[in-house]
mmCIF file of N, CA and C in Angstrom:
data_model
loop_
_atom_site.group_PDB
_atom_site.id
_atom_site.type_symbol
_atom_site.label_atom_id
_atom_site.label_comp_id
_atom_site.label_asym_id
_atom_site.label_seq_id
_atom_site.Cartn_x
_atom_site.Cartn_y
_atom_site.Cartn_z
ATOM 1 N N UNK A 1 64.164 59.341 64.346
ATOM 2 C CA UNK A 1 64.308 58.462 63.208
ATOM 3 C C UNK A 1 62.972 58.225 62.503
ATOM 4 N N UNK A 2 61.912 58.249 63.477
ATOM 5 C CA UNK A 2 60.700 58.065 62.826
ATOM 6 C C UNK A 2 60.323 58.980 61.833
ATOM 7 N N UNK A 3 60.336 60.252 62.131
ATOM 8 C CA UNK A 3 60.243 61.120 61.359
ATOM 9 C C UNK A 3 61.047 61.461 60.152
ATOM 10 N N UNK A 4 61.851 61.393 60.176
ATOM 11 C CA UNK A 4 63.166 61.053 59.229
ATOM 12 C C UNK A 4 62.277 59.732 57.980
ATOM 13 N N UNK A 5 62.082 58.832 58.409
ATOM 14 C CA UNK A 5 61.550 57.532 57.409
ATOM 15 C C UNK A 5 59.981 58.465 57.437
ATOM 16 N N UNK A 6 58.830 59.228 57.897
ATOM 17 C CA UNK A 6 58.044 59.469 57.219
ATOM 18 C C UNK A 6 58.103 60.825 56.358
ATOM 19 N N UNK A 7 59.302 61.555 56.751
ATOM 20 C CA UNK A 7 59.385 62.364 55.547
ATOM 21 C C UNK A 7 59.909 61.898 54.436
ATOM 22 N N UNK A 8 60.924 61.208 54.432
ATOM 23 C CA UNK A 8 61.263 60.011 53.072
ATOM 24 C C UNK A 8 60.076 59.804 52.646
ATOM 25 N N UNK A 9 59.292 59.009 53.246
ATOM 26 C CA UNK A 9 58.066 58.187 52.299
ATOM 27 C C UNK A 9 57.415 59.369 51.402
ATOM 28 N N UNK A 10 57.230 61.088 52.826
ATOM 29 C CA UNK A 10 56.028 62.027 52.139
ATOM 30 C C UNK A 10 57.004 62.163 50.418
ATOM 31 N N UNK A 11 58.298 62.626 50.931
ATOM 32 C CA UNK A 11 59.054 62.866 49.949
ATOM 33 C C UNK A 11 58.551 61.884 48.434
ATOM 34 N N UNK A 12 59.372 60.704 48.417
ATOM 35 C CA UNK A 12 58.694 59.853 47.537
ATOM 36 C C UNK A 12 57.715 59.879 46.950
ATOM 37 N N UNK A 13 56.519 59.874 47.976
ATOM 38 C CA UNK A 13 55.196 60.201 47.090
ATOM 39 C C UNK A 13 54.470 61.139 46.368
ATOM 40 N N UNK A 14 55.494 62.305 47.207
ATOM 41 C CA UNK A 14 55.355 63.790 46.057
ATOM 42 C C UNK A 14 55.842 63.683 44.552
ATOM 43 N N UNK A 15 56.816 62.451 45.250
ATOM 44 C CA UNK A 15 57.847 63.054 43.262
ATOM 45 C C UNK A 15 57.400 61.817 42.690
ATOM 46 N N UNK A 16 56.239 60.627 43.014
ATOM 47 C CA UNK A 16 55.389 59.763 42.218
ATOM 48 C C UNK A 16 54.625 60.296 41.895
ATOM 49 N N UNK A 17 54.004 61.532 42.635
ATOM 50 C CA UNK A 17 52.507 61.867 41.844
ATOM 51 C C UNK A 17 52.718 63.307 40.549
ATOM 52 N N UNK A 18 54.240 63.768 41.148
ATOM 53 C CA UNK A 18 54.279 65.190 40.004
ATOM 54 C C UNK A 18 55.379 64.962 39.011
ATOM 55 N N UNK A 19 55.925 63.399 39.171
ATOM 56 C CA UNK A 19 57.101 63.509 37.474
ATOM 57 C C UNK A 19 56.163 63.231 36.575
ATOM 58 N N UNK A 20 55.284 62.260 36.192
ATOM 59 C CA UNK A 20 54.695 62.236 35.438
ATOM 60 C C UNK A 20 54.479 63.667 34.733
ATOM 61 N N UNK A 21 54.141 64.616 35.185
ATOM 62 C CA UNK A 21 53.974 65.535 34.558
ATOM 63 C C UNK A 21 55.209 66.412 33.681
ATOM 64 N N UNK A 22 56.256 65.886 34.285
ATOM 65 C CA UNK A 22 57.300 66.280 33.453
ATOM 66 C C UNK A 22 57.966 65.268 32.336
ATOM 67 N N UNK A 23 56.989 64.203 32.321
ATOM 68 C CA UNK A 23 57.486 63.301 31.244
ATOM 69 C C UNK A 23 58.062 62.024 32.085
ATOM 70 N N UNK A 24 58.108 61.748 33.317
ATOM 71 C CA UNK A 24 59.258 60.667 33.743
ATOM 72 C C UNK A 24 58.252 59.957 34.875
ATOM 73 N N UNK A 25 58.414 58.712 34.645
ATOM 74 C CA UNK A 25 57.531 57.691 35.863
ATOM 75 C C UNK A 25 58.435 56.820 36.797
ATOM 76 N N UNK A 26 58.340 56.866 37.863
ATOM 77 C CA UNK A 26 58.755 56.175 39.228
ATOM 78 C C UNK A 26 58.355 55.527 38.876
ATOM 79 N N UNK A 27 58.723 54.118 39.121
ATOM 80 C CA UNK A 27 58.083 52.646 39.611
ATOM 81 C C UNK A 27 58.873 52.025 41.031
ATOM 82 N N UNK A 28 58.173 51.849 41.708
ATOM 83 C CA UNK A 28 59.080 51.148 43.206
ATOM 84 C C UNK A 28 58.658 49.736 43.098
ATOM 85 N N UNK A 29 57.958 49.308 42.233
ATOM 86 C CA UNK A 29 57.161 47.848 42.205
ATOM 87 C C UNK A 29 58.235 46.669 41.559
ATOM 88 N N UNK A 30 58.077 45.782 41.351
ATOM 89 C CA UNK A 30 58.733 44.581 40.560
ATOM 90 C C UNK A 30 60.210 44.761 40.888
ATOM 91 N N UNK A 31 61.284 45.176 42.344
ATOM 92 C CA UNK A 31 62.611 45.124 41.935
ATOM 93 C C UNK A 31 62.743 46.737 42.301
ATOM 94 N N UNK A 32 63.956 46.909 41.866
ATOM 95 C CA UNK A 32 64.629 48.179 42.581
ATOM 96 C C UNK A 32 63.888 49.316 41.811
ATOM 97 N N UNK A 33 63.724 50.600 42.043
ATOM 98 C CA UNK A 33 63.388 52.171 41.541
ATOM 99 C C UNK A 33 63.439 51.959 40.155
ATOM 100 N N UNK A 34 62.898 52.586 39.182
ATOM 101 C CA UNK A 34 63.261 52.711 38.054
ATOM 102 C C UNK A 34 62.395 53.880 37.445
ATOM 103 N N UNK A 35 62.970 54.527 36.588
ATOM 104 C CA UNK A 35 62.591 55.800 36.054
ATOM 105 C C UNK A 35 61.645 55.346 34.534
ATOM 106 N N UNK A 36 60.675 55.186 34.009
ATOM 107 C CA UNK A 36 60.414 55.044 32.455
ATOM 108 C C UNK A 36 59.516 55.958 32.287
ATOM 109 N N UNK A 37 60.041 56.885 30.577
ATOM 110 C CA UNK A 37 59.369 57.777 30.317
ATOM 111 C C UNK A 37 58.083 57.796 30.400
ATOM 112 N N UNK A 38 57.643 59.021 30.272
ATOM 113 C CA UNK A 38 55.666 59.101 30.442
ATOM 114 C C UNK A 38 55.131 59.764 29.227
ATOM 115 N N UNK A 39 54.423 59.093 28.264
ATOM 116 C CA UNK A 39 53.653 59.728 27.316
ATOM 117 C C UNK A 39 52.357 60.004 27.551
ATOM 118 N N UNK A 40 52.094 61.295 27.934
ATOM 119 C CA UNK A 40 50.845 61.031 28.168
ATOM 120 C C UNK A 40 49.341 60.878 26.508
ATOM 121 N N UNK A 41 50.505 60.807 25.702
ATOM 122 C CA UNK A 41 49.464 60.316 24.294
ATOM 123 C C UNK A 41 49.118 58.875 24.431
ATOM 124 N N UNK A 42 49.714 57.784 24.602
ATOM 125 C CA UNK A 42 49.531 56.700 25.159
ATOM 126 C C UNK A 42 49.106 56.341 26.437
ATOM 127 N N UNK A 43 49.551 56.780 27.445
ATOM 128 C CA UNK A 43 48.881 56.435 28.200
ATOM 129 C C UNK A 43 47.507 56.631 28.820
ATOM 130 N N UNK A 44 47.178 55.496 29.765
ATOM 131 C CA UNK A 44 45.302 56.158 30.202
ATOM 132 C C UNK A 44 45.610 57.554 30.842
ATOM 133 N N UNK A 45 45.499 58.022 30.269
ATOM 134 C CA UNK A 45 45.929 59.376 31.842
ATOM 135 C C UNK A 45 44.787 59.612 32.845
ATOM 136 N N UNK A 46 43.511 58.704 33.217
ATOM 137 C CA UNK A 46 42.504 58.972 33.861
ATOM 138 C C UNK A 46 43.251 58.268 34.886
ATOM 139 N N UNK A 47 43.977 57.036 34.944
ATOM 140 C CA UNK A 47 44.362 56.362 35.861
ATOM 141 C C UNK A 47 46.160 56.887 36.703
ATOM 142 N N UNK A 48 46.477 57.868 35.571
ATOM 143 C CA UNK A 48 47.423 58.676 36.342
ATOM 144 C C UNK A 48 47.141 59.683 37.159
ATOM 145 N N UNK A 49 45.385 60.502 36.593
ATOM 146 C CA UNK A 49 45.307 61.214 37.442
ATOM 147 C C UNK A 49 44.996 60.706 38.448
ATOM 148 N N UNK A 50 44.311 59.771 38.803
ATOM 149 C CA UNK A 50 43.635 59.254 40.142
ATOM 150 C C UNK A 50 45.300 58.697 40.313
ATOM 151 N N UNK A 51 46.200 58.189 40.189
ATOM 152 C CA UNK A 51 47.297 57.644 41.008
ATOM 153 C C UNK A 51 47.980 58.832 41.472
ATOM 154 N N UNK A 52 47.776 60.141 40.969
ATOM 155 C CA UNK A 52 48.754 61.480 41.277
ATOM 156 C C UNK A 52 48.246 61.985 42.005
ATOM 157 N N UNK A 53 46.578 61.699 42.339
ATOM 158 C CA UNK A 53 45.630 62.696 43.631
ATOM 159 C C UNK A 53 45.961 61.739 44.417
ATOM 160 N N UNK A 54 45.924 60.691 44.251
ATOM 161 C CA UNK A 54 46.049 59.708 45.739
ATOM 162 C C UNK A 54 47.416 59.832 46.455
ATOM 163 N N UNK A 55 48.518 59.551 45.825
ATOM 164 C CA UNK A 55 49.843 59.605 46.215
ATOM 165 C C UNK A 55 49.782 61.706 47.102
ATOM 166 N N UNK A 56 49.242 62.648 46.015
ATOM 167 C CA UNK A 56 49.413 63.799 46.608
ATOM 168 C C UNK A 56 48.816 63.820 47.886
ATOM 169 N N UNK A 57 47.702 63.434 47.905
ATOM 170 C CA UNK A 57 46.858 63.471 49.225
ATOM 171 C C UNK A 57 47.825 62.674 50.385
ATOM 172 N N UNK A 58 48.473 61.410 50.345
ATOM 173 C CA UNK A 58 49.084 60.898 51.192
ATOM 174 C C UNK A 58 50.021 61.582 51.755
ATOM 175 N N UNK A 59 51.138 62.169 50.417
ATOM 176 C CA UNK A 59 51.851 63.056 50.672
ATOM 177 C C UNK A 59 51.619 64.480 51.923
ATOM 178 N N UNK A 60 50.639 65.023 51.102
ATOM 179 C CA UNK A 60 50.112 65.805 52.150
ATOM 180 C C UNK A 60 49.681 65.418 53.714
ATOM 181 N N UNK A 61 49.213 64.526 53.824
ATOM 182 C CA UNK A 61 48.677 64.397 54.908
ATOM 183 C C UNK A 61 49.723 63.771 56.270
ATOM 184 N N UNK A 62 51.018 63.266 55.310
ATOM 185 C CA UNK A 62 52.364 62.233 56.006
ATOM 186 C C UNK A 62 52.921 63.830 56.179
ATOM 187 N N UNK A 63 53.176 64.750 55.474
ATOM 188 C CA UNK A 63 53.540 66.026 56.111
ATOM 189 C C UNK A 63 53.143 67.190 56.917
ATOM 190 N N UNK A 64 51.423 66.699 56.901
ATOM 191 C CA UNK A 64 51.049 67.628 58.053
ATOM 192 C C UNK A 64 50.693 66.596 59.296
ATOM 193 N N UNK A 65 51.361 65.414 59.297
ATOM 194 C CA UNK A 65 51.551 64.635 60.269
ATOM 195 C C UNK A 65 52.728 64.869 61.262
ATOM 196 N N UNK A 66 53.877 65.400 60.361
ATOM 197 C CA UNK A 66 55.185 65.711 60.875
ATOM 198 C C UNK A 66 54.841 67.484 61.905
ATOM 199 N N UNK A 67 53.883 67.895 61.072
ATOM 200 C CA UNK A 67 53.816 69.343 61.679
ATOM 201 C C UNK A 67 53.304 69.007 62.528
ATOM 202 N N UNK A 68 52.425 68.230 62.962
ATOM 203 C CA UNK A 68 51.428 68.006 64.395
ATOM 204 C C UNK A 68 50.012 68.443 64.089
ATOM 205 N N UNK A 69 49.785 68.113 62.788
ATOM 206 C CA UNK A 69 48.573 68.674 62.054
ATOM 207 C C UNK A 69 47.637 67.773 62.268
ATOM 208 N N UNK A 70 46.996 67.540 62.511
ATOM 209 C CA UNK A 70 46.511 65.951 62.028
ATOM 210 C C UNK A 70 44.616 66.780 61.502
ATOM 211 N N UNK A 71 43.620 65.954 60.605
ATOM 212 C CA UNK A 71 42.362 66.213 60.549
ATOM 213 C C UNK A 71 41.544 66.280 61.213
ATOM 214 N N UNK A 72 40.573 67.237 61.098
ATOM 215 C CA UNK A 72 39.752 67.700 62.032
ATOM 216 C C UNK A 72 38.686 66.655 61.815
ATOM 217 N N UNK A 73 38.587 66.827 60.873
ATOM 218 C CA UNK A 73 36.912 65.625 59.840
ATOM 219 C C UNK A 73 37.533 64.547 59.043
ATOM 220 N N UNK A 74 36.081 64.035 59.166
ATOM 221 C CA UNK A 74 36.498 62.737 57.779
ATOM 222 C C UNK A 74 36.748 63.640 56.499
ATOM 223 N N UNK A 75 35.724 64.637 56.277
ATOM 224 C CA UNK A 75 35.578 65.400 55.211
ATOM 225 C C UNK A 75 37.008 65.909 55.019
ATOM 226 N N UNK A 76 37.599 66.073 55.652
ATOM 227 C CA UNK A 76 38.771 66.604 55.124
ATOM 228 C C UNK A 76 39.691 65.917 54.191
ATOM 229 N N UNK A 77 39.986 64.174 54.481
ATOM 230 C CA UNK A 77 40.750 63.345 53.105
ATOM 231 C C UNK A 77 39.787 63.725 51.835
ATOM 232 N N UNK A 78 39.102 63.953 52.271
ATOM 233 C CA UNK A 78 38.215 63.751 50.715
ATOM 234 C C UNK A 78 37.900 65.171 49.739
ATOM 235 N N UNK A 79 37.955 65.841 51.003
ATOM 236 C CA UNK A 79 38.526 67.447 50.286
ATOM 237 C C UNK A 79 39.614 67.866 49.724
ATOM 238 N N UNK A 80 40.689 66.965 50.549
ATOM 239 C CA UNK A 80 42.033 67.111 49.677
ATOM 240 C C UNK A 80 42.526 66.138 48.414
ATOM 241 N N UNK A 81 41.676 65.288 48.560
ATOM 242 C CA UNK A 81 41.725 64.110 47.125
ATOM 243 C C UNK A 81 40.543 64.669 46.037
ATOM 244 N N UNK A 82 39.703 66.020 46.231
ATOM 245 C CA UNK A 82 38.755 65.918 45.147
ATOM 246 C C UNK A 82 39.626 67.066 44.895
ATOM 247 N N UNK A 83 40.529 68.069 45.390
ATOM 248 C CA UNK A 83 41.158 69.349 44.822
ATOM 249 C C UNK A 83 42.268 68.936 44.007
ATOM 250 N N UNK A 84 43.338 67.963 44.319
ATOM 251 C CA UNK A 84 44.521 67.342 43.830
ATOM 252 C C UNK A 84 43.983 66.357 42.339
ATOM 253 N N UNK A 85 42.828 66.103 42.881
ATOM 254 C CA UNK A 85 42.185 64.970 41.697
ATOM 255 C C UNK A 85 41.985 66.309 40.322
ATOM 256 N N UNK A 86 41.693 67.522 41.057
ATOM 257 C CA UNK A 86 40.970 68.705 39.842
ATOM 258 C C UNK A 86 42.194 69.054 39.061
ATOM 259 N N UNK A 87 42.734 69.621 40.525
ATOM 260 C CA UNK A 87 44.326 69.873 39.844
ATOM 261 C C UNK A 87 45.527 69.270 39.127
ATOM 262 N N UNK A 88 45.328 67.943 39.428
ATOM 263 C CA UNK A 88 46.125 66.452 38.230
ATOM 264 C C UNK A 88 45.530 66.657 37.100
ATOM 265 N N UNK A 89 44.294 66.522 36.934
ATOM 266 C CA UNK A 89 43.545 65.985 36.093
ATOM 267 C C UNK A 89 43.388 67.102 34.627
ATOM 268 N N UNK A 90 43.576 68.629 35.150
ATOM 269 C CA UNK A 90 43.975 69.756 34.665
ATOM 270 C C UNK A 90 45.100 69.345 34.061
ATOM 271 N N UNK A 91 46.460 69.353 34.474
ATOM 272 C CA UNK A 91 47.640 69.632 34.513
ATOM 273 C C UNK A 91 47.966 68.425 33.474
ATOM 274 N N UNK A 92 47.450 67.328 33.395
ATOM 275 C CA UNK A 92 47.312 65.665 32.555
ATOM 276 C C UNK A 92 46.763 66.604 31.467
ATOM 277 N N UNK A 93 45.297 67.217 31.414
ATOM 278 C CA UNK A 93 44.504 67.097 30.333
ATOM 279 C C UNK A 93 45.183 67.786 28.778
ATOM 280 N N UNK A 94 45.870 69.322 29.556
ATOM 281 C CA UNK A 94 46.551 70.355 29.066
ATOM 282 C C UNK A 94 48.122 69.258 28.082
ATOM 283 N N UNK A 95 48.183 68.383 28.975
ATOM 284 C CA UNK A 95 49.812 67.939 28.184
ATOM 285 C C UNK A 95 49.550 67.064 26.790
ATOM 286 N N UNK A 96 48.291 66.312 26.915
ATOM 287 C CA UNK A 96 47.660 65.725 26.205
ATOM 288 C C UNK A 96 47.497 66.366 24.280
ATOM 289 N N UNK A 97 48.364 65.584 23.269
ATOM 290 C CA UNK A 97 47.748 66.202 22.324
ATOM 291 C C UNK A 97 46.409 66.077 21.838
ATOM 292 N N UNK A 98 46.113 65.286 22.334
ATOM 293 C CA UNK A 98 44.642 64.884 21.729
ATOM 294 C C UNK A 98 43.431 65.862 22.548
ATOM 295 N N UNK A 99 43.697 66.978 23.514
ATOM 296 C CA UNK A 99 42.819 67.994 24.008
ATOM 297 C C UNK A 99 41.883 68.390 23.512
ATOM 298 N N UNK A 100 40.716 68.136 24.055
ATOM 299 C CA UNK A 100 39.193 68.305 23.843
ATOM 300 C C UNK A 100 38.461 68.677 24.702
ATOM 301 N N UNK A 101 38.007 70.135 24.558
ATOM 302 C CA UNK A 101 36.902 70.768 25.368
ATOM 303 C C UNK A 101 36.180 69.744 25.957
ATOM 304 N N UNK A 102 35.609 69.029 25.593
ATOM 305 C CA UNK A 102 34.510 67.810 26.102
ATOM 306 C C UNK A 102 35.193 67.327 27.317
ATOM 307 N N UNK A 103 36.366 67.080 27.421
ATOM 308 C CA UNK A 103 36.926 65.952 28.747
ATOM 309 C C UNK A 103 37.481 67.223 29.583
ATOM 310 N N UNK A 104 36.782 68.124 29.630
ATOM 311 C CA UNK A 104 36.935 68.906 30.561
ATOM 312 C C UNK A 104 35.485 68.930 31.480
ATOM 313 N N UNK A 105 34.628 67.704 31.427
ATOM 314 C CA UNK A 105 33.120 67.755 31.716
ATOM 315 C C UNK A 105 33.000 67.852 33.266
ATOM 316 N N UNK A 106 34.024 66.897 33.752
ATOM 317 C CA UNK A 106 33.930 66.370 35.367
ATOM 318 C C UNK A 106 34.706 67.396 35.719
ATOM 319 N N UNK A 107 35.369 68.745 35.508
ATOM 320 C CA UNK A 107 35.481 70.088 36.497
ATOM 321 C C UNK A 107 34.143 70.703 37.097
ATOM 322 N N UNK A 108 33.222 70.891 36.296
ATOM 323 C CA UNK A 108 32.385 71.368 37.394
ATOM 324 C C UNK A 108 32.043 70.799 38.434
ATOM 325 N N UNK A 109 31.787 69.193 38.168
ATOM 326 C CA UNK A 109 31.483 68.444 39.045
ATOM 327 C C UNK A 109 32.375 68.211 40.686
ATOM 328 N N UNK A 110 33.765 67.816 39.861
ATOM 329 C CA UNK A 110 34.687 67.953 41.015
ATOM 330 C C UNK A 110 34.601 69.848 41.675
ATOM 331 N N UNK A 111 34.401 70.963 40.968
ATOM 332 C CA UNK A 111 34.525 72.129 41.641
ATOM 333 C C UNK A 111 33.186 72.374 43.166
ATOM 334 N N UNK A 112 32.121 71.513 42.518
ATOM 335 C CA UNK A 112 30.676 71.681 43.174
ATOM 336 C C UNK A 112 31.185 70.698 44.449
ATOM 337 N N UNK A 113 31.856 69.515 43.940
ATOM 338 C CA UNK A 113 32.157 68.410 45.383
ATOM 339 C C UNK A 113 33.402 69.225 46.535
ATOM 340 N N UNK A 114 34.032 69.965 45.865
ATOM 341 C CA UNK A 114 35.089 70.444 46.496
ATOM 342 C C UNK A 114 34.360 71.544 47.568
ATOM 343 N N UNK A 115 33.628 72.324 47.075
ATOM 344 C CA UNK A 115 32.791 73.735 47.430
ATOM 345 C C UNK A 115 32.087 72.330 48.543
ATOM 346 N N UNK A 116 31.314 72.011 48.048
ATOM 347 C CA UNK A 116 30.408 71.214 49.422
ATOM 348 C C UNK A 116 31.478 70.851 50.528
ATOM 349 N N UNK A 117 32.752 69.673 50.290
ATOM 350 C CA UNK A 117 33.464 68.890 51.163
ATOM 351 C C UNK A 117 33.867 70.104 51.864
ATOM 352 N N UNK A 118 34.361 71.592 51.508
ATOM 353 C CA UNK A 118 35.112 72.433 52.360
ATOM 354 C C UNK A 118 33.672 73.072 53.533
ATOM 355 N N UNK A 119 32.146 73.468 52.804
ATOM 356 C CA UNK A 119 31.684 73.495 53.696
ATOM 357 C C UNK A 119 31.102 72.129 54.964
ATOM 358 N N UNK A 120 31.170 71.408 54.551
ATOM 359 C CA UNK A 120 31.268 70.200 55.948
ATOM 360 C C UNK A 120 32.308 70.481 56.460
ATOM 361 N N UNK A 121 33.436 70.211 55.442
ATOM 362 C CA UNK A 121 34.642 70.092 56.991
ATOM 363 C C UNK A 121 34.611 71.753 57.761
ATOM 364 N N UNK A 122 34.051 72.696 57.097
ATOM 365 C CA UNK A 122 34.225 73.785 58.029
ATOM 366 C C UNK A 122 33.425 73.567 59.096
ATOM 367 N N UNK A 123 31.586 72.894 59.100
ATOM 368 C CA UNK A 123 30.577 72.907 59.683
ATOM 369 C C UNK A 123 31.156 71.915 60.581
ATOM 370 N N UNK A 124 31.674 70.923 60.697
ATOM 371 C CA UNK A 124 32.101 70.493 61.449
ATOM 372 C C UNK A 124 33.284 70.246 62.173
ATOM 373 N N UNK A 125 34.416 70.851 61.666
ATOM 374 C CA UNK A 125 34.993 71.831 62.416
ATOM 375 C C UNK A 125 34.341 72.707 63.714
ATOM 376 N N UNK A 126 33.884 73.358 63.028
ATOM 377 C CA UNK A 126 33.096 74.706 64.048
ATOM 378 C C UNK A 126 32.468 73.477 64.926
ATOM 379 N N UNK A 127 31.427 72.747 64.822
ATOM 380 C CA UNK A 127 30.712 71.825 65.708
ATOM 381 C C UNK A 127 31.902 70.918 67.077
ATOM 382 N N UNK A 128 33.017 70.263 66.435
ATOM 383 C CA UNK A 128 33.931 70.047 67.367
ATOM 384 C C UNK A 128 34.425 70.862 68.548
ATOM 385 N N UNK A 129 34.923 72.145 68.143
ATOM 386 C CA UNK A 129 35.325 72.917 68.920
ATOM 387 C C UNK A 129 34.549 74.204 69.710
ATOM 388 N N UNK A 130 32.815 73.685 69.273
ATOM 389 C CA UNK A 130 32.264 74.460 69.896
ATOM 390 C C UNK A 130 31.815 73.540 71.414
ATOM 391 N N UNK A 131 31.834 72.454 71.262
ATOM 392 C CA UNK A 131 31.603 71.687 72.845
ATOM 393 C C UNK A 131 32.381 71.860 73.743
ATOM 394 N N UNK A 132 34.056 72.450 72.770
ATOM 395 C CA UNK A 132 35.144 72.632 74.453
ATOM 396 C C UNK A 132 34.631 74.053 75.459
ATOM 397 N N UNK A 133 33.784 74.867 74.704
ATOM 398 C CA UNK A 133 33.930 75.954 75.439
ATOM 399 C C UNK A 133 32.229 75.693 76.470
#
């Protein structure tokens, strides 16, 4: 049963962080579910992307909980919230009519944090599992 209620939740939080992108917003807050459209011309979309990396990352991590996955490093939440953050934030920028080369500034930045976080969590990775032997 446990598992059952945390794949529900992973479930849920997948389809909070990727309708937006098809135009449609979850709300579970104030009262029962409710669906209201998503413009992303109006809305902040900086604060959707950070709500769509966070929810993805949870997502992810409540399903490689079910596999018996669990993290090796700290570095690892933060590797998977700076790739989901690149990849929202893409996927937001593109729907946007108001698209401007310029607010494409923080990809390199997030690409350089991503490249670093994967070499820690590898370096320490390797460091964990080199004491069992």
């Amino acid at each position: 049963m446990d598992r059952i209620l945390i794949g529900f939740i992973a479930l849920v939080l997948l389809l909070m962080a990727v309708l937006p992108l098809f135009g449609f917003n979850l709300i579970l807050v104030l009262g029962p579910a409710a669906f209201e459209p998503f413009d992303p011309s109006v809305e902040p979309i900086y604060l959707f992307v950070g709500r769509s990396a966070g929810l993805a990352t949870a997502a992810f991590f409540a399903v490689n909980f079910l596999r018996h996955r669990r993290p090796l490093t700290a570095a690892s939440p933060l590797l998977v919230y700076a790739n989901f953050t690149l990849i929202f934030g893409l996927a937001y920028l593109v729907q946007t009519s108001s698209f401007q080369l310029i607010q494409l500034w923080p990809v390199p930045i997030l690409i350089v944090l991503s490249v670093f976080l994967f070499k820690q969590n590898q370096r320490e990775s390797a460091k964990i599992f080199s004491k069992d032997w």
